Coordinates of C-alpha atoms in Angstrom, one line a residue:
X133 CA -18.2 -21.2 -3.3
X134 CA -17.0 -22.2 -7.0
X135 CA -16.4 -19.3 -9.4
X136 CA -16.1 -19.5 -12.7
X137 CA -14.0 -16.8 -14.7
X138 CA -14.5 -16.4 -18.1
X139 CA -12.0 -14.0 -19.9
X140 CA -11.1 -12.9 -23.1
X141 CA -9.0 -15.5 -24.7
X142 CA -5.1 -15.7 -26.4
X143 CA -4.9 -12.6 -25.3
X144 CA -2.4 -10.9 -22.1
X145 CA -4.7 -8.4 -21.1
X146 CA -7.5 -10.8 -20.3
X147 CA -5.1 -13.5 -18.5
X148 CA -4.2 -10.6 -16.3
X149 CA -7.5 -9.6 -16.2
X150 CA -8.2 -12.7 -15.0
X151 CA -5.7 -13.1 -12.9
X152 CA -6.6 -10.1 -10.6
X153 CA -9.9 -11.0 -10.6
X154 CA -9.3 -13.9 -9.1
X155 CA -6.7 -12.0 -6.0
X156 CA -9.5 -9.5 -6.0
X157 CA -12.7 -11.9 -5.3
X158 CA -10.2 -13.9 -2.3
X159 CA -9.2 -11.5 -0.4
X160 CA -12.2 -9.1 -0.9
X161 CA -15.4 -10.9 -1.5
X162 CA -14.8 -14.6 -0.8
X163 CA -11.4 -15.9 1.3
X164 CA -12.5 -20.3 0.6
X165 CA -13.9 -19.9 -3.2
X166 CA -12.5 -22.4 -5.7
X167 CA -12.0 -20.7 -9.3
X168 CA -12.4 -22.5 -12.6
X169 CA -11.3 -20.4 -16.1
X170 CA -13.1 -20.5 -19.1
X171 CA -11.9 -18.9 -22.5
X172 CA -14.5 -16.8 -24.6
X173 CA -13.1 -16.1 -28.4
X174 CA -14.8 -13.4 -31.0
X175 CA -15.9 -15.4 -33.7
X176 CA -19.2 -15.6 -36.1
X177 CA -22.4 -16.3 -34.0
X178 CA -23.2 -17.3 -30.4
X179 CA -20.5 -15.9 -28.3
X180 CA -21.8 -17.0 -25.4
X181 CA -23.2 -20.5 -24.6
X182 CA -25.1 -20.5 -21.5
X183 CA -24.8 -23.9 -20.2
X184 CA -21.1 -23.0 -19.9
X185 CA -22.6 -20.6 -16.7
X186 CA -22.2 -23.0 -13.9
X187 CA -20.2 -21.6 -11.2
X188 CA -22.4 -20.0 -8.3
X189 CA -20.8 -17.1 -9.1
X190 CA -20.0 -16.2 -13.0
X191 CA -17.4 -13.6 -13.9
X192 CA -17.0 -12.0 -17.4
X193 CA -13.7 -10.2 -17.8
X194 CA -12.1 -8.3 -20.9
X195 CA -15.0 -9.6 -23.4
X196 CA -18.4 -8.3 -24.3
X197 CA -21.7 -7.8 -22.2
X198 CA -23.8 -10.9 -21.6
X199 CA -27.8 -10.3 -20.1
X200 CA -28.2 -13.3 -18.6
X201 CA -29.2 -13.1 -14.8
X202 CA -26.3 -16.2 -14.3
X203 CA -23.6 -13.8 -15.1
X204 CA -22.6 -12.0 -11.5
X205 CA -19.4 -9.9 -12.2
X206 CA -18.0 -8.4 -15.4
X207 CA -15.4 -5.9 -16.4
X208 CA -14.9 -4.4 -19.6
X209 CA -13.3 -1.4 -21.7
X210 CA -13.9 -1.9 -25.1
X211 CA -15.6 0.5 -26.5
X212 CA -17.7 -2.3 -28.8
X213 CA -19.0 -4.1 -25.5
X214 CA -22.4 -4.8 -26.0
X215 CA -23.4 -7.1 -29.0
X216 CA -26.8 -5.7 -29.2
X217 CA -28.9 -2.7 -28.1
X218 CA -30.7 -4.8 -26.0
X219 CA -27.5 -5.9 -23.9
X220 CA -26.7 -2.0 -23.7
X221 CA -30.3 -1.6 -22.4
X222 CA -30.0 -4.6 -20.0
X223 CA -26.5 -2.3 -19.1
X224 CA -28.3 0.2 -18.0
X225 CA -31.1 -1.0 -16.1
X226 CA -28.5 -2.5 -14.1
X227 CA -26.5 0.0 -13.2
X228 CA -30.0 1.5 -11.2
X229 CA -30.1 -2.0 -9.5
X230 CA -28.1 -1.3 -6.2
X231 CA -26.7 -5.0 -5.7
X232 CA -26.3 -5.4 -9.6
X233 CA -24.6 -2.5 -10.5
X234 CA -22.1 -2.6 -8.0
X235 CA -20.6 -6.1 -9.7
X236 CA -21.0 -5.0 -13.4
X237 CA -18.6 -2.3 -14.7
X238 CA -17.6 -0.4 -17.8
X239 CA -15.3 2.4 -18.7
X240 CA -13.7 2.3 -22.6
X241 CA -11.2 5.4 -21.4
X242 CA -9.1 2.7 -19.6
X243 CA -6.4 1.5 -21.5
X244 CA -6.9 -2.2 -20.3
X245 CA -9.0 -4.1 -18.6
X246 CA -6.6 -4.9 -16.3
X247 CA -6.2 -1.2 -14.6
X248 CA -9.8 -1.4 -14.7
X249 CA -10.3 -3.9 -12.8
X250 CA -7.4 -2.6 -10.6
X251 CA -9.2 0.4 -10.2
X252 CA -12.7 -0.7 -9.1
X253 CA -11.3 -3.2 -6.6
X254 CA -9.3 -0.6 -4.6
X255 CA -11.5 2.1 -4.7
X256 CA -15.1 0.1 -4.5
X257 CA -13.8 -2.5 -2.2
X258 CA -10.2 -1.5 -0.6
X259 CA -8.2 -4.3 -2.9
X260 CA -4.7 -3.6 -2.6
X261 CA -3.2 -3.8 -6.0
X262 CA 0.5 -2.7 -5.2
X263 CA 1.3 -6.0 -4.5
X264 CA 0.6 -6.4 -8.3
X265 CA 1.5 -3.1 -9.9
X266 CA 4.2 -4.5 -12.1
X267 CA 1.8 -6.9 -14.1
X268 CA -0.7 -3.8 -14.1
X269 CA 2.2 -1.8 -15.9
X270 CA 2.6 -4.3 -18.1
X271 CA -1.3 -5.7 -19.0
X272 CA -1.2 -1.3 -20.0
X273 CA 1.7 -1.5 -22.2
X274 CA 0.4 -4.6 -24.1
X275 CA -3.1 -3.7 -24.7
X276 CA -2.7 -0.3 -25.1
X277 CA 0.6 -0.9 -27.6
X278 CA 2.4 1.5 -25.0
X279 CA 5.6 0.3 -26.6
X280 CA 8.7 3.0 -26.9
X281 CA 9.1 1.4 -30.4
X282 CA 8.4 -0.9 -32.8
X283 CA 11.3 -3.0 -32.0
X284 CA 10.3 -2.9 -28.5
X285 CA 6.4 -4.2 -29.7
X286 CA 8.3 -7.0 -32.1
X287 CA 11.6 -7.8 -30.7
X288 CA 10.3 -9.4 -27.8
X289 CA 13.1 -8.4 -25.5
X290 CA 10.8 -8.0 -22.0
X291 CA 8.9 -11.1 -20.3
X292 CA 5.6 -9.2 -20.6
X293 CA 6.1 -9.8 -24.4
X294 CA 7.5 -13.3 -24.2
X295 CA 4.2 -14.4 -22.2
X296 CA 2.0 -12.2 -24.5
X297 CA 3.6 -14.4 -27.3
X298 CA 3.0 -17.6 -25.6
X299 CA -0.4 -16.7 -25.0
X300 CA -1.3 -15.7 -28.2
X301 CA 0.2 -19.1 -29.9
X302 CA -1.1 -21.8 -27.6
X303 CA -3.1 -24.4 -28.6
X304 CA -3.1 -26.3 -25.7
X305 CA -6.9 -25.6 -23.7
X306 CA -5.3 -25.9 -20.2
X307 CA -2.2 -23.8 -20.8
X308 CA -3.8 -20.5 -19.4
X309 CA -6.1 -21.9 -17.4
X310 CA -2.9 -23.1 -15.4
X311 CA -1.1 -19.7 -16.0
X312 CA -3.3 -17.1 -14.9
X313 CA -3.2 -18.0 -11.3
X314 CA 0.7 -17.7 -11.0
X315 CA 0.7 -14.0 -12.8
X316 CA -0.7 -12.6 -9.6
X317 CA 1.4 -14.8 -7.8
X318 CA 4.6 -14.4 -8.3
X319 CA 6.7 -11.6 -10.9
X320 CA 6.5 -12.0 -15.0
X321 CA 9.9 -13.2 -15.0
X322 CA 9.8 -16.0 -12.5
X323 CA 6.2 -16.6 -14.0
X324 CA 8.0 -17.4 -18.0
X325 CA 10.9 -19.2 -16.1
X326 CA 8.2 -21.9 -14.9
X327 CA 9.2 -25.4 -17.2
X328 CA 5.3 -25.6 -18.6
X329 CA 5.9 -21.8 -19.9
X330 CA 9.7 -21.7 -20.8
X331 CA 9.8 -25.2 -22.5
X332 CA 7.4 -23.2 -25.3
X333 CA 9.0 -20.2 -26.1
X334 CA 11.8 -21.6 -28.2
X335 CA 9.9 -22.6 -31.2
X336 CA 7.1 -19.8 -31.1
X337 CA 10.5 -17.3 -31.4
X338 CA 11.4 -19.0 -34.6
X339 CA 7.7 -19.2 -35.9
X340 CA 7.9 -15.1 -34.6
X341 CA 10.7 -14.7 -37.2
X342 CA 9.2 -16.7 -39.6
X343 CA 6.0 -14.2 -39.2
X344 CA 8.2 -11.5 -39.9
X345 CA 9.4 -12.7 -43.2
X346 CA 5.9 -14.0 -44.2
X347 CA 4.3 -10.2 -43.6
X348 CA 7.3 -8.7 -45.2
X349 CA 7.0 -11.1 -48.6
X350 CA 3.0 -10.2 -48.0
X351 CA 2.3 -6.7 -47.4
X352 CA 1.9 -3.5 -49.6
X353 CA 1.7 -0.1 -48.1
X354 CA -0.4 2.5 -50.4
X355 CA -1.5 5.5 -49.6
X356 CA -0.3 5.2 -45.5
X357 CA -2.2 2.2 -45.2
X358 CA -1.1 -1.7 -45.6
X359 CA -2.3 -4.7 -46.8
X360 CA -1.2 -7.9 -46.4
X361 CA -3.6 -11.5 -46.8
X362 CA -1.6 -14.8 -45.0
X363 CA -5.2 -17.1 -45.2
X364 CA -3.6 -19.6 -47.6
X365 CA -0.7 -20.0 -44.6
X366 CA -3.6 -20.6 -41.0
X367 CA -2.3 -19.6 -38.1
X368 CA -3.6 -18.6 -34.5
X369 CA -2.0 -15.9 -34.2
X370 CA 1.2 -13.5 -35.1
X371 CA 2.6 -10.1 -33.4
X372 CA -0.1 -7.7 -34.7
X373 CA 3.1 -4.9 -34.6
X374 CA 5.2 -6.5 -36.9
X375 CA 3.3 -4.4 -40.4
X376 CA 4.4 -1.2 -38.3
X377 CA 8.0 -2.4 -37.8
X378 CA 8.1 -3.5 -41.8
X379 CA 6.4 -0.1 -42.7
X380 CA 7.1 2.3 -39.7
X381 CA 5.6 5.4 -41.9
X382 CA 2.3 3.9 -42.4
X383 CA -1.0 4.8 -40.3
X384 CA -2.9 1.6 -41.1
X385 CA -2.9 -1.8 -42.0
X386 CA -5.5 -4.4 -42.8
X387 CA -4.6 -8.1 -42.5
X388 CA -6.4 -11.0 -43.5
X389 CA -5.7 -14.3 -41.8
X390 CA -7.0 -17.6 -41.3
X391 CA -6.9 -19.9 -37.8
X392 CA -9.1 -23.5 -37.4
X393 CA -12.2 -21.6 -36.2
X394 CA -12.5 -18.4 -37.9
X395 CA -11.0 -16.0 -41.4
X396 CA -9.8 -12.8 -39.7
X397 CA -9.9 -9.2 -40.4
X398 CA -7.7 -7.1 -37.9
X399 CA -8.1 -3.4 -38.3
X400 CA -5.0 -1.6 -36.9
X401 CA -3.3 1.7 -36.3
X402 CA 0.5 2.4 -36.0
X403 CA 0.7 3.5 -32.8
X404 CA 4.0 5.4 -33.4
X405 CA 2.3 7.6 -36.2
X406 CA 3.0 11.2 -36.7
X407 CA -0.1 11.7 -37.5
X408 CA -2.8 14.1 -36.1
X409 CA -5.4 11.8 -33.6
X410 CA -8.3 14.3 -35.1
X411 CA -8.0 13.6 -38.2
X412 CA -7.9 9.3 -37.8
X413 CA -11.0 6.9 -38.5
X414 CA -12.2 5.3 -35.9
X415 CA -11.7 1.8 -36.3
X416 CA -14.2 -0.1 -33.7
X417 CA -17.2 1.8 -35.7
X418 CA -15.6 0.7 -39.0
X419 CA -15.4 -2.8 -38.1
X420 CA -18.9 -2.7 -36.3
X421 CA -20.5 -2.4 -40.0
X422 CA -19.5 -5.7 -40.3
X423 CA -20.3 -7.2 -37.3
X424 CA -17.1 -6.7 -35.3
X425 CA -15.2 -4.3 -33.0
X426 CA -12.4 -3.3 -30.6
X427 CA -11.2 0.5 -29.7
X428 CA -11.1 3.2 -32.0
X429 CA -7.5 2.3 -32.8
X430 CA -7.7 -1.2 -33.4
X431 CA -10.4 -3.8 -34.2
X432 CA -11.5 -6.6 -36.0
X433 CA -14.2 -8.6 -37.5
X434 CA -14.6 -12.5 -37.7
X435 CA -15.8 -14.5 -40.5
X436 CA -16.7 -18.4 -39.9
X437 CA -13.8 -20.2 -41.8
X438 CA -15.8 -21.2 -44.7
X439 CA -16.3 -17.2 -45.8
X440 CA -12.9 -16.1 -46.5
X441 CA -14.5 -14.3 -49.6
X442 CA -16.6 -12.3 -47.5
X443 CA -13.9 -11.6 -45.4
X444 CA -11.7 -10.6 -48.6
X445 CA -14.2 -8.5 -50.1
X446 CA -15.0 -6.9 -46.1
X447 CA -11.1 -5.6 -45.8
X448 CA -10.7 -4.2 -49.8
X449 CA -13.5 -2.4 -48.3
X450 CA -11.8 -1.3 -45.5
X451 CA -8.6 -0.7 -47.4
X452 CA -9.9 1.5 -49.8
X453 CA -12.0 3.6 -47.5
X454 CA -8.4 4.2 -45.1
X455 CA -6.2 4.9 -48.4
X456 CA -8.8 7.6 -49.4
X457 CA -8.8 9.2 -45.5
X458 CA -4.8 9.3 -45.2
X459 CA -4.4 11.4 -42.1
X460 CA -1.1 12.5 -43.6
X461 CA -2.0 14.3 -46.5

C-alpha cells in the first residue's frame, strides 16, 4: 500500500502531525505501507489540487477539510476547517457513514493536532502513543504557544523550538519530507543533532536576531494592540512571538509580511496577557471576513503577492477594530 500524507506546511505541529500519523497507520492499520509527504500551504485560491491525490490511501493532517472521495484519513482542530459550507456539509454526512466517519476527525478544543491525532489512535484503535509522549508535549507547547514566557517562545533555548525554527525557515522541498519520519523515531534532541538539521540552524539563529531587531525598528503598540509591516524586507517566515517579547503589555498585534508566494496578515494574541479571555475578539472569525482563519487566538489571511494593498488596507482594518476593543480598559 502507498500512502500519501499531506500536512500542513512550515509548521511543527503538522510535521508531528505527520509524523504520528505515519507510526499510527504502521503499526495499527497497515504494518508494509510505503508513505510519501506532501506539503499544503494557506494561500489565495485552490488549496487543494486533486491530481496531487495519488496514494491508495490519502491523508490530510493539520490543514482544512477537502470533499473529495480520494481523501481517506484527516485530522484537524482548527476551528476554520472547512473552506466552504458545502465541505462542512460533506463533514457531516460523513460522520453518519460508518466506514467514513471512523477515518475523518475534528475537534477545535484540542490544542494541536498532534494530541488529536494522539488521542483518536489510542482510544479508536489501541495506538500506543507513550513511546512518543515527549514530541506530543512539545507539538502542545508550540501550537498552543504554551510557553512559560516570552523568552522561552523567542529565545530558542529547547530543541522543540530549534526544529520549529528550522521548519518554519526552510526552503528546501525535501527537508521535511525527510524529517518527519525521524521525529517519531528517535527524541527531539537526537532528531536536531542529525547533520541535514544541525548544519541549518546556525545561520537561521542569526537571521532570528536579525528578526528581532527588524520587528523592534518596525512595530508600534497603540491602544494594547501592535503594528508592524516588514513586506518591503520578504521572508518565509519569523518567530510569530517576538511582537510580544518587544511589547510584553500588549494584547494584539497585526503584522504584515511578504514571502515568494503570498502578502501575509497574521492576526495574534499575546498569550501571556492579563487580560480577561471574555472580554477578547475572536480572531479566526475576524480573519474569516477576509477569507482566512486559525483559532480564536491567532489567525491569518493570505493575499496573492501581487495585492499587498489589499492586504494593507485588510490589517488597518483589523488594527483599528482591536485598538477600539482593548480588553484592558
Amino acid at each position: 500500500m502507498r500512502v500519501k500524507v499531506f500536512y500542513h506546511d512550515k509548521c511543527f505541529d503538522g510535521a508531528c502531525s505527520a509524523s504520528l500519523f505515519t507510526r499510527f497507520h504502521r503499526e495499527c492499520i497497515c504494518k508494509d505501507a510505503a508513505y510519501d509527504y506532501h506539503g499544503l500551504v494557506h494561500r489565495a485560491g485552490a488549496l487543494f489540487d486533486e491530481s496531487e491525490f495519488t496514494g491508495d490511501e490519502n491523508a490530510i493532517v493539520d490543514f482544512k477539510y477537502s470533499a473529495s472521495p480520494r481523501i481517506t484519513w484527516w485530522f484537524d482542530h482548527h476551528l476554520s476547517a472547512f473552506l466552504t459550507p458545502a465541505d462542512h456539509e460533506n463533514f457531516l454526512a460523513c460522520q453518519k457513514d460508518p466506514v467514513c466517519g471512523s477515518r475523518k476527525f475534528f475537534d477545535p478544543n484540542y490544542t494541536s493536532c498532534t494530541s488529536f491525532l494522539a488521542h483518536i489512535g489510542s482510544t479508536r484503535f489501541g495506538f500506543n502513543t507513550e513511546p512518543v509522549a515527549d514530541m506530543i508535549h512539545w507539538a502542545n507547547i508550540v501550537d498552543g504557544a504554551l510557553y512559560e514566557s516570552p523568552e522561552a517562545a523567542v529565545e530558542m533555548a529547547a530543541p522543540a523550538m530549534k526544529l520549529t525554527l528550522i521548519i518554519e525557515s526552510t526552503q528546501d522541498p525535501e527537508f521535511i519530507p525527510k524529517l518527519i519520519p525521524l521525529l517519531t523515531e528517535m527524541p527531539l534532541s537526537e532528531v536536531l543533532a542529525q547533520p541535514f538539521v544541525a548544519s541549518l540552524l546556525p545561520p537561521l539563529l542569526e537571521r532570528h536576531r536579525e528578526g528581532i531587531e527588524l520587528i523592534r525598528s518596525r512595530s508600534e503598540e497603540v491602544d494594547g494592540t501592535i503594528f508592524f509591516d516588514i513586506t518591503d524586507r520578504p521572508v518565509e517566515g519569523y518567530n510569530k512571538f517576538i511582537p510580544y517579547y518587544l511589547h510584553p503589555k500588549a494584547t494584539y498585534s497585526i503584522g504584515l509580511s511578504k514571502s515568494s508566494f503570498r502578502t501575509k496578515v497574521s492576526v495574534g494574541s499575546n498569550p501571556w496577557t492579563k487580560a480577561d479571555p471574555a472580554k477578547m475578539v475572536n480572531l479566526a472569525q475576524v480573519c474569516e471576513r477576509y477569507g482566512g482563519g486559525g483559532h480564536a487566538r491567532v489567525g491569518a489571511i493570505s493575499f496573492p503577492p501581487d495585492q499587498a494593498d489589499k492586504a494593507r488596507q485588510a490589517a488597518a482594518e483589523i488594527v483599528a477594530e482591536l485598538r477600539a476593543k482593548d480588553p484592558m480598559k
